[in-house]
PDB file of C-alpha atoms in Angstrom:
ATOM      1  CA  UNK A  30       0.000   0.000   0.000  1.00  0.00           C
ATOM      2  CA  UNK A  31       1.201   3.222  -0.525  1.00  0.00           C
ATOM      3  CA  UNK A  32       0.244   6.761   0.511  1.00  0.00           C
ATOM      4  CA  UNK A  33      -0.008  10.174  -1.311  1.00  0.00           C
ATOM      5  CA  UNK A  34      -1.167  13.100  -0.067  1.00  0.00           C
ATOM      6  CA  UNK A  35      -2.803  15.488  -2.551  1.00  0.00           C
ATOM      7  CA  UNK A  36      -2.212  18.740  -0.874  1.00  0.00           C
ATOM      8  CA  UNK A  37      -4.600  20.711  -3.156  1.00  0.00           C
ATOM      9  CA  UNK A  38      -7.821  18.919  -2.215  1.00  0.00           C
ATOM     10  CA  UNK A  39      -6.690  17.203   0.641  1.00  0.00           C
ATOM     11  CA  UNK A  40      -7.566  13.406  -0.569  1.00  0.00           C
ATOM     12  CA  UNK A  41      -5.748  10.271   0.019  1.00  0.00           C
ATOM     13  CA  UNK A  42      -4.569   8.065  -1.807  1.00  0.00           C
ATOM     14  CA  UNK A  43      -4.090   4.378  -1.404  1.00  0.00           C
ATOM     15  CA  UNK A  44      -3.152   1.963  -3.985  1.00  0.00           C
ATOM     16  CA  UNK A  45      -5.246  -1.178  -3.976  1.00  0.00           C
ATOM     17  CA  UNK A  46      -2.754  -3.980  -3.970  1.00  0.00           C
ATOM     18  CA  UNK A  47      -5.435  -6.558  -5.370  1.00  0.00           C
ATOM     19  CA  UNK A  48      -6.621  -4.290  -8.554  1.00  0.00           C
ATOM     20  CA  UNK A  49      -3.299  -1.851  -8.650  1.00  0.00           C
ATOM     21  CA  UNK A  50      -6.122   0.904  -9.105  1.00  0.00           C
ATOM     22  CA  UNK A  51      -6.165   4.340  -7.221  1.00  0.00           C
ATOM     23  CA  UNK A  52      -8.947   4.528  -4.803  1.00  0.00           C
ATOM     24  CA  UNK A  53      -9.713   7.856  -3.510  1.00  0.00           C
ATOM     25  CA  UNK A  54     -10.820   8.300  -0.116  1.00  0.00           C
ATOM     26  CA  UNK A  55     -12.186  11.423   1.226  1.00  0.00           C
ATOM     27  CA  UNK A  56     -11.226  14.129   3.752  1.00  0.00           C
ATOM     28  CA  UNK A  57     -13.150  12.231   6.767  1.00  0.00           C
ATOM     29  CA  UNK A  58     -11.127   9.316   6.220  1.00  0.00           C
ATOM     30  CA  UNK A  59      -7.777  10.783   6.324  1.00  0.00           C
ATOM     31  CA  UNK A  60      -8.412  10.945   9.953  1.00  0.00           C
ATOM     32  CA  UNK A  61      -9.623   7.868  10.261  1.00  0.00           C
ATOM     33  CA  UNK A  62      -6.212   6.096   9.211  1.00  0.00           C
ATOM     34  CA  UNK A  63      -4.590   7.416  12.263  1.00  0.00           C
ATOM     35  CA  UNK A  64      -7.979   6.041  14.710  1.00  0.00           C
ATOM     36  CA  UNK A  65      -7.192   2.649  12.746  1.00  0.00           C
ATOM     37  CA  UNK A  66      -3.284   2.878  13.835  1.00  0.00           C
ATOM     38  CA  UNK A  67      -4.581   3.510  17.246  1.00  0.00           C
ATOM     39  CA  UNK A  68      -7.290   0.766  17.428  1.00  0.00           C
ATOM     40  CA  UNK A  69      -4.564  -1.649  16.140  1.00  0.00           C
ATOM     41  CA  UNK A  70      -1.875  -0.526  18.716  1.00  0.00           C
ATOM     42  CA  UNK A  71      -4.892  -0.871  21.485  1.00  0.00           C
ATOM     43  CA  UNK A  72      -5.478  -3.887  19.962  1.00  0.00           C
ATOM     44  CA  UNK A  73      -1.886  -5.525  20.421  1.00  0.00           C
ATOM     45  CA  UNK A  74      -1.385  -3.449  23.868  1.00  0.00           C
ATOM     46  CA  UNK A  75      -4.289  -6.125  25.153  1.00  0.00           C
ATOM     47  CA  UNK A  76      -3.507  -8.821  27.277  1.00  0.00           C
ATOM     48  CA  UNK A  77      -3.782 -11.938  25.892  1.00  0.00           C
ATOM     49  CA  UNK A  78      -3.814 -10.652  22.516  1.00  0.00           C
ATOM     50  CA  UNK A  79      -2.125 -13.319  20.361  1.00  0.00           C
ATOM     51  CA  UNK A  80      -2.590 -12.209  16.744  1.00  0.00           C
ATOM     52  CA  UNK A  81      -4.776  -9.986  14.840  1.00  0.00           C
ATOM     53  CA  UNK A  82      -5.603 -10.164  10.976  1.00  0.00           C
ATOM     54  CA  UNK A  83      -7.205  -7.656   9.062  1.00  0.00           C
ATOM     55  CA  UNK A  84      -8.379  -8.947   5.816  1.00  0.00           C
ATOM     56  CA  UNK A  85     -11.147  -8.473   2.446  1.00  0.00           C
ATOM     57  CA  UNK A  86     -13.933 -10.818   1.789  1.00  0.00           C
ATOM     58  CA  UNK A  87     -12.235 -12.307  -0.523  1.00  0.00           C
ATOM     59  CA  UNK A  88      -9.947 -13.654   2.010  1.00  0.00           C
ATOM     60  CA  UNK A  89      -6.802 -11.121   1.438  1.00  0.00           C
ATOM     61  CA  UNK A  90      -4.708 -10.498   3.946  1.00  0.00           C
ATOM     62  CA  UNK A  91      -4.325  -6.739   4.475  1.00  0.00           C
ATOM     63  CA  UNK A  92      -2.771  -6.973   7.747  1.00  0.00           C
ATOM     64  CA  UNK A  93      -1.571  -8.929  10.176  1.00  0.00           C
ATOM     65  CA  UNK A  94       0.718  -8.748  13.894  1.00  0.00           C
ATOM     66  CA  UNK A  95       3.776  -9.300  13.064  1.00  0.00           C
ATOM     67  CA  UNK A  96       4.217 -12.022  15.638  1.00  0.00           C
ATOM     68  CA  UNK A  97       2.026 -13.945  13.269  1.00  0.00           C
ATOM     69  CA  UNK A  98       2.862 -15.900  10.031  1.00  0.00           C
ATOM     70  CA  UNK A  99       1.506 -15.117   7.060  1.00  0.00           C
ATOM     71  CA  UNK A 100       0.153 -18.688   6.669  1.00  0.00           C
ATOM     72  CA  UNK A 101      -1.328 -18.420   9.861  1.00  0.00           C
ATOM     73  CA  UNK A 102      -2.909 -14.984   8.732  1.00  0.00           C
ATOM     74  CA  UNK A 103      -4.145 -16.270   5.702  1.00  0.00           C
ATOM     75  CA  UNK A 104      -5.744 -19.803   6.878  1.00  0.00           C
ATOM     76  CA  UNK A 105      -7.745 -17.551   9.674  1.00  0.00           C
ATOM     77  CA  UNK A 106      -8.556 -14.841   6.625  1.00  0.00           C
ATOM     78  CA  UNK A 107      -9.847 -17.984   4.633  1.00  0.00           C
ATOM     79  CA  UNK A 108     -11.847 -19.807   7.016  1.00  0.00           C
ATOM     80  CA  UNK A 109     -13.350 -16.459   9.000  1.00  0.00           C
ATOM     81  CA  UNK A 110     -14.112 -15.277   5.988  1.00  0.00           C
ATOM     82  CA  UNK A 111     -16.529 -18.229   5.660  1.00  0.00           C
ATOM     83  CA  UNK A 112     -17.515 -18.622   9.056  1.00  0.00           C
ATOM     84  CA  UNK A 113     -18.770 -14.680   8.692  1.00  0.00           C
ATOM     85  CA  UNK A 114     -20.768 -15.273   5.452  1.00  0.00           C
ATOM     86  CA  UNK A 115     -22.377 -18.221   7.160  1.00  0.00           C
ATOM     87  CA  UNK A 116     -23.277 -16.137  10.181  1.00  0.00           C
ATOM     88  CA  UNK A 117     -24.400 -13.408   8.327  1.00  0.00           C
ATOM     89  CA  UNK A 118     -26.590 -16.069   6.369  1.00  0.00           C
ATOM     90  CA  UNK A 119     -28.177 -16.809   9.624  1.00  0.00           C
ATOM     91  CA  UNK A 120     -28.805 -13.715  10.698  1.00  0.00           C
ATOM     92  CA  UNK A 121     -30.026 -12.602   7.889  1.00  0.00           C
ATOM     93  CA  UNK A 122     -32.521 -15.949   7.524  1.00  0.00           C
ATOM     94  CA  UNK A 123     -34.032 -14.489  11.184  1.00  0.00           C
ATOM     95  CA  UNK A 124     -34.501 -11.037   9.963  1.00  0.00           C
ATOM     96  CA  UNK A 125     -33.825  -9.581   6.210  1.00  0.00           C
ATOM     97  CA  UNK A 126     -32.986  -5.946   7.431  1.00  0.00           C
ATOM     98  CA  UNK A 127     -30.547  -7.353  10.752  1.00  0.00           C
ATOM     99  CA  UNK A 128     -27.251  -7.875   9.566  1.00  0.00           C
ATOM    100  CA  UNK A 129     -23.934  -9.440  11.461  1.00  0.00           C
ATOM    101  CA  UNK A 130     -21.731  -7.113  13.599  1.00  0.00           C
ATOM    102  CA  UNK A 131     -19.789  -9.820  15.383  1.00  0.00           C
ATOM    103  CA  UNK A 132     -19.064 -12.972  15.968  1.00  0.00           C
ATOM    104  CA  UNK A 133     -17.303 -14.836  18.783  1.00  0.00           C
ATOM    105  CA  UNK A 134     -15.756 -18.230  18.833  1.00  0.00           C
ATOM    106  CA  UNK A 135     -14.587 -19.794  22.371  1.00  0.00           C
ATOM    107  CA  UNK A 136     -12.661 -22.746  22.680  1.00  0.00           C
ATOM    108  CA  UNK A 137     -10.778 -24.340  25.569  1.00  0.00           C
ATOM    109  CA  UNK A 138      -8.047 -22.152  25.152  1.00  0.00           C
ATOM    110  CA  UNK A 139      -8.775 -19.058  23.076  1.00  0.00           C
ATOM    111  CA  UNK A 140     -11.392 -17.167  21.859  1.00  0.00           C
ATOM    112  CA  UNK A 141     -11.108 -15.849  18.096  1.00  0.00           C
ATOM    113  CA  UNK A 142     -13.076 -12.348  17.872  1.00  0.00           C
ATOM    114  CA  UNK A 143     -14.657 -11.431  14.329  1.00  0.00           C
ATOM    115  CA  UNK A 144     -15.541  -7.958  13.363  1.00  0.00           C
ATOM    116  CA  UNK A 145     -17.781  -7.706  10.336  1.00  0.00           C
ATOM    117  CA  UNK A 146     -18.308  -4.712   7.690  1.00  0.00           C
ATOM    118  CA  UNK A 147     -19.392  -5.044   3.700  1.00  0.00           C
ATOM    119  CA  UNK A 148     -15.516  -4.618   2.970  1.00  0.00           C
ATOM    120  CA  UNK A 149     -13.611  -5.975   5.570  1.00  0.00           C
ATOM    121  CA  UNK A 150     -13.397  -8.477   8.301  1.00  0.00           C
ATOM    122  CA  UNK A 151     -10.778  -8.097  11.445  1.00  0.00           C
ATOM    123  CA  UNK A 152      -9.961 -11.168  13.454  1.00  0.00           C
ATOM    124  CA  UNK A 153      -8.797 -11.319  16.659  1.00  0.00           C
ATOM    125  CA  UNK A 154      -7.292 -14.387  18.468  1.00  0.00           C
ATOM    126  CA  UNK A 155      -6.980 -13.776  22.414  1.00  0.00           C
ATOM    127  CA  UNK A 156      -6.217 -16.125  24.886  1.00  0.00           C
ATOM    128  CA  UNK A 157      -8.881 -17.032  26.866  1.00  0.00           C
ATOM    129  CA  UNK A 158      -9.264 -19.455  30.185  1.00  0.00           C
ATOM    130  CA  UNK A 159     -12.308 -19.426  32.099  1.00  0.00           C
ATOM    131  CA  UNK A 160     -13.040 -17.122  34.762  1.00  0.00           C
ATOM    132  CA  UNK A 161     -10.556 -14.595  33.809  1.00  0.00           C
TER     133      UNK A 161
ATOM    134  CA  UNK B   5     -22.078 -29.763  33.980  1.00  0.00           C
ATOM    135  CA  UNK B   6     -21.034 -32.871  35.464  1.00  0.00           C
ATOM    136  CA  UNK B   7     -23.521 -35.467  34.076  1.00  0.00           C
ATOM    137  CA  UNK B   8     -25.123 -37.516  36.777  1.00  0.00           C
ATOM    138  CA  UNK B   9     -26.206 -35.014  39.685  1.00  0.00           C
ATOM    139  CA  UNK B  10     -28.125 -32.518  37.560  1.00  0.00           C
ATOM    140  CA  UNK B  11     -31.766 -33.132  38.406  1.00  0.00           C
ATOM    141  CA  UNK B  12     -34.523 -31.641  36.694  1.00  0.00           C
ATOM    142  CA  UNK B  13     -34.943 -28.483  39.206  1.00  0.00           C
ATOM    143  CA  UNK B  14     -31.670 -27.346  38.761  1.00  0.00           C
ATOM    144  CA  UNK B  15     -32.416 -26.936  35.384  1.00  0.00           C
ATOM    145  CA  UNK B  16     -35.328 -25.127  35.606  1.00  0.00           C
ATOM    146  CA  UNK B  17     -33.805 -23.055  37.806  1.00  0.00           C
ATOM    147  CA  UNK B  18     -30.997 -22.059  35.612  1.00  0.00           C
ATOM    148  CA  UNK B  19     -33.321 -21.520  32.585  1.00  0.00           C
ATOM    149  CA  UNK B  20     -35.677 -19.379  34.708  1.00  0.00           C
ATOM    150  CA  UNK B  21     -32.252 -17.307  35.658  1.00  0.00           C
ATOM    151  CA  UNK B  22     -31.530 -17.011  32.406  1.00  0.00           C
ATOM    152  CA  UNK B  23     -35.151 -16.184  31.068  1.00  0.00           C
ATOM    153  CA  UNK B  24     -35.226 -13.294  33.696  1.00  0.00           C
ATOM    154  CA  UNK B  25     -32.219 -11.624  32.741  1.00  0.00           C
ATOM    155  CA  UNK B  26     -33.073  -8.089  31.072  1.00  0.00           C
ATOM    156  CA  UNK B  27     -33.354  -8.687  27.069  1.00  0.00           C
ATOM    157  CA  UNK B  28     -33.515 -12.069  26.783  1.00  0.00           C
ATOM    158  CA  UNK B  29     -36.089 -12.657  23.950  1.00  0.00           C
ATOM    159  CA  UNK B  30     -35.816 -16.707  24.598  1.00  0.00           C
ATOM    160  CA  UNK B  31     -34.165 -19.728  25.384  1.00  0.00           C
ATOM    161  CA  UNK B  32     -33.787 -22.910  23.737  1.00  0.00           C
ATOM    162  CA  UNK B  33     -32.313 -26.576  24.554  1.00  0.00           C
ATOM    163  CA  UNK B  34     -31.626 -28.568  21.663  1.00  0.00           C
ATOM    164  CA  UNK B  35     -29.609 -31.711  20.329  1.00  0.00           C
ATOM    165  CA  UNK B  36     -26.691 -30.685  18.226  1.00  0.00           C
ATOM    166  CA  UNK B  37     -29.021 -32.077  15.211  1.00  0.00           C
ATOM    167  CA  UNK B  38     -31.322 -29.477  15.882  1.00  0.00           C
ATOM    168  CA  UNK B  39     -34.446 -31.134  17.418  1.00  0.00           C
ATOM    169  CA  UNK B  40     -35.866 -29.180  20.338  1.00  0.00           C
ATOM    170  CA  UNK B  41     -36.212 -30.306  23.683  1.00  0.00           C
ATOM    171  CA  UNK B  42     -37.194 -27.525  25.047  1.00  0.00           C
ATOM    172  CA  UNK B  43     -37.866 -23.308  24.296  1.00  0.00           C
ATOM    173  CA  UNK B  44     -39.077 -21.057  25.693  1.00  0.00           C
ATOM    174  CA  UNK B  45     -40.448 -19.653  22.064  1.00  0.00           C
ATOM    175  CA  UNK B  46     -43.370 -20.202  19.483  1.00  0.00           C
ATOM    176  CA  UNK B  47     -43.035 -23.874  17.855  1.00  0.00           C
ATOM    177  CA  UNK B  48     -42.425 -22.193  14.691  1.00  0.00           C
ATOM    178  CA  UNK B  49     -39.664 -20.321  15.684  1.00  0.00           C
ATOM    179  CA  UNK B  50     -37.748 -22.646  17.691  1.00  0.00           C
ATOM    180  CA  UNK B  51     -37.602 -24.622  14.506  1.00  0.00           C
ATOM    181  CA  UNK B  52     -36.356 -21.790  12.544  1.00  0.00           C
ATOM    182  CA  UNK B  53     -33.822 -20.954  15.329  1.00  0.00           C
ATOM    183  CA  UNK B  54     -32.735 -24.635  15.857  1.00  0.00           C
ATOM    184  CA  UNK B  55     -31.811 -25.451  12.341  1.00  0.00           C
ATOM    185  CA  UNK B  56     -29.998 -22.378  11.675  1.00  0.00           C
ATOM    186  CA  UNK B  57     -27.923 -22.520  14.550  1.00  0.00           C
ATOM    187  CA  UNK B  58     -27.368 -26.027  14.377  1.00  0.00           C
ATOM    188  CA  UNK B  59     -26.227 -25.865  11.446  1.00  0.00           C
ATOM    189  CA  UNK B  60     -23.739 -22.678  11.895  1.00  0.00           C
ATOM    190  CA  UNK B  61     -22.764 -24.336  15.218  1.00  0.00           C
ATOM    191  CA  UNK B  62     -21.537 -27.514  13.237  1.00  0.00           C
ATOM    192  CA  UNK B  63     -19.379 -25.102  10.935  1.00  0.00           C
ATOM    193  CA  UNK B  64     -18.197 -23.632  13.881  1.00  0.00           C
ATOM    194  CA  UNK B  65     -17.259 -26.669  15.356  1.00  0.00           C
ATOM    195  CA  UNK B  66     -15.226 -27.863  12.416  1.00  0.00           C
ATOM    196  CA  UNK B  67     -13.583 -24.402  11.756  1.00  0.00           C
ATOM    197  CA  UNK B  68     -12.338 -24.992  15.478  1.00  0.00           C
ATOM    198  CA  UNK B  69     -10.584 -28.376  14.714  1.00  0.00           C
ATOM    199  CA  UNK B  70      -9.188 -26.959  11.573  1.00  0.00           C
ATOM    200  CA  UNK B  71      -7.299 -24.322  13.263  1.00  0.00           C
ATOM    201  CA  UNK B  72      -6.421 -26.834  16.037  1.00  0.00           C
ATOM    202  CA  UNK B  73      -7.258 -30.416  15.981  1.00  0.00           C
ATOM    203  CA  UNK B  74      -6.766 -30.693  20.020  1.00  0.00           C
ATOM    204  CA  UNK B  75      -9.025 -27.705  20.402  1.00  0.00           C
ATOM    205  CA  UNK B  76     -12.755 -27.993  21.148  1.00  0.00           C
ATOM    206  CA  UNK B  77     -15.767 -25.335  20.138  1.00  0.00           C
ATOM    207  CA  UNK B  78     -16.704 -23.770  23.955  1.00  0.00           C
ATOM    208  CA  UNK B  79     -19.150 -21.115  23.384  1.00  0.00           C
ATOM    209  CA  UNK B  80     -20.418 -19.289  20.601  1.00  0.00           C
ATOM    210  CA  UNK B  81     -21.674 -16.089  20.091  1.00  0.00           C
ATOM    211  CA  UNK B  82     -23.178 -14.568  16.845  1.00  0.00           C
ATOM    212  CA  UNK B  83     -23.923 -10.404  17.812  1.00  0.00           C
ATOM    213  CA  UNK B  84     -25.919  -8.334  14.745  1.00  0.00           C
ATOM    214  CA  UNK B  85     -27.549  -4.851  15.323  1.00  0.00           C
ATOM    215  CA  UNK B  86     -31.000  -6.135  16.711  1.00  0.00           C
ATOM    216  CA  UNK B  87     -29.924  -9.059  18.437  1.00  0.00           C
ATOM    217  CA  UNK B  88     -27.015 -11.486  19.978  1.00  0.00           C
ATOM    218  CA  UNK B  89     -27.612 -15.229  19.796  1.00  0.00           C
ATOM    219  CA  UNK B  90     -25.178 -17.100  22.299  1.00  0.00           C
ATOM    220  CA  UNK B  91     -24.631 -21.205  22.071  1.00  0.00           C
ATOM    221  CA  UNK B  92     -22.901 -23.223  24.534  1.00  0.00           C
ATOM    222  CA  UNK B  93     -22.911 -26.861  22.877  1.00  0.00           C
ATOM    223  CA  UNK B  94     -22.089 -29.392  25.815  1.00  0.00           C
ATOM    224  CA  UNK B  95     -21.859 -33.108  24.487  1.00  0.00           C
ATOM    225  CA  UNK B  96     -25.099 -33.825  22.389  1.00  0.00           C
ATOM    226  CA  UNK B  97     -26.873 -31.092  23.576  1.00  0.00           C
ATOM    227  CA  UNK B  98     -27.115 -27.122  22.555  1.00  0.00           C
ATOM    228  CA  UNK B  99     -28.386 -24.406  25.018  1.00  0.00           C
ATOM    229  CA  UNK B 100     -29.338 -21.470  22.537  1.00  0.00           C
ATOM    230  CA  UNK B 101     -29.814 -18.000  24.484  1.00  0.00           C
ATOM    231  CA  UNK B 102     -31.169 -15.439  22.104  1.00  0.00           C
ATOM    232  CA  UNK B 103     -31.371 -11.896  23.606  1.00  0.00           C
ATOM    233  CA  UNK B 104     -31.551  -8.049  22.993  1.00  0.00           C
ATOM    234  CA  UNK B 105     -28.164  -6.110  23.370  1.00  0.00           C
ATOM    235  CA  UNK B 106     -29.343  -2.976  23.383  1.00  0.00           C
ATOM    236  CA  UNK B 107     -31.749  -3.303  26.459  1.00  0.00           C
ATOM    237  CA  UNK B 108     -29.329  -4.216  29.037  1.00  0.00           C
ATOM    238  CA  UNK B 109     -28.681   0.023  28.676  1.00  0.00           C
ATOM    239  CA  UNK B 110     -30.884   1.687  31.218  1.00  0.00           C
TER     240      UNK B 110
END
């Protein structure tokens, strides 16, 4: 990805690394990038935080902690990715105008965290034993 | 839940906890096949409920042993704007709490 600022009309830039095209984002969103740095850096400052993975619907990584591989990152991408259109499936089934916001999977020993948007889906793995 | 000394008051009085918490639309016990033992909801929609989440619990289970074959599928927990549907499977059986987020705010 890479950023140019436009200083007449204050846009940003980012190049898409899937398409290569420019997508132009507007003035609100500019600050936005820096809320998403924070968020992320929250994010990682959790305890028990053990990877994140920000990815597309179609499964691409975007980005990832770096304590994670990007195997890792990608088989959670691919299989969240499903997991989320199944779950928005259901929802949906219950009631056409509810869509999904989260989802939460708990197992014995972690708990993967799923944040869902038309564009973009950002998993969370966290460690997780009970009563804590 | 250790299997043996649950007896059939116990249970009751866990669902009726459950059923009195704030937002709680309705509760449901089924098999992990999805037929209904008990629900606290219309016929109708228990059926609708228990397929669905049956089914999205299975996938849920086998995304689990995909990422980690020793790992097991604890608790579930599907949250969308009107409501938040939460599953604990246990063995062969599915407790299915579906309540309102938004009115635990006072």
């Amino acid at each position: 990805v890479c950023l140019n600022l436009e200083n007449q009309e204050r846009v940003l830039t980012i190049r898409c690394p899937t398409t290569n095209n420019n997508r132009l984002f507007a003035q609100e969103e500019i600050v936005s990038m820096s809320a998403i740095e924070d968020t992320l850096e929250r994010i990682k400052g959790q305890q028990g935080v053990e990877g994140y993975v920000i990815c597309n619907r179609e499964g691409s990584v975007l980005r990832r902690m770096a304590s994670m591989s990007q195997g890792t990152a990608e088989k959670y991408a691919r299989h969240m990715n499903e997991m989320a259109t199944k779950a928005r499936h259901v929802t949906r089934d219950l009631d056409p105008e509810d869509d999904l916001q989260n989802l939460r999977i708990r197992t014995k020993t972690k708990e993967v965290i799923l944040s869902h948007s038309a564009e973009f889906i950002i998993i969370v793995i966290q460690k997780w034993t009970p009563y804590s | 839940m250790a299997s043996g000394n649950i007896n059939v008051s116990d249970v009751e009085e866990t669902l009726a906890r459950i059923k009195s918490h704030k937002g709680v639309e309705g509760v449901v016990i089924m098999t992990k096949e999805g037929a209904i033992i008990q629900s606290s909801l219309s016929e109708e929609d228990s059926k609708e409920y228990a397929a669905l989440i049956s089914s999205l619990t299975e996938k849920a289970s086998s995304l689990v042993d995909t990422l980690d074959a020793d790992d097991e599928l604890n608790f579930l927990r599907v949250r969308s704007k009107k409501k938040e549907i939460m599953v604990a499977p246990e063995g062969s059986f599915v407790l299915v709490v579906i309540q309102n987020p938004n009115a635990t705010i006072d």
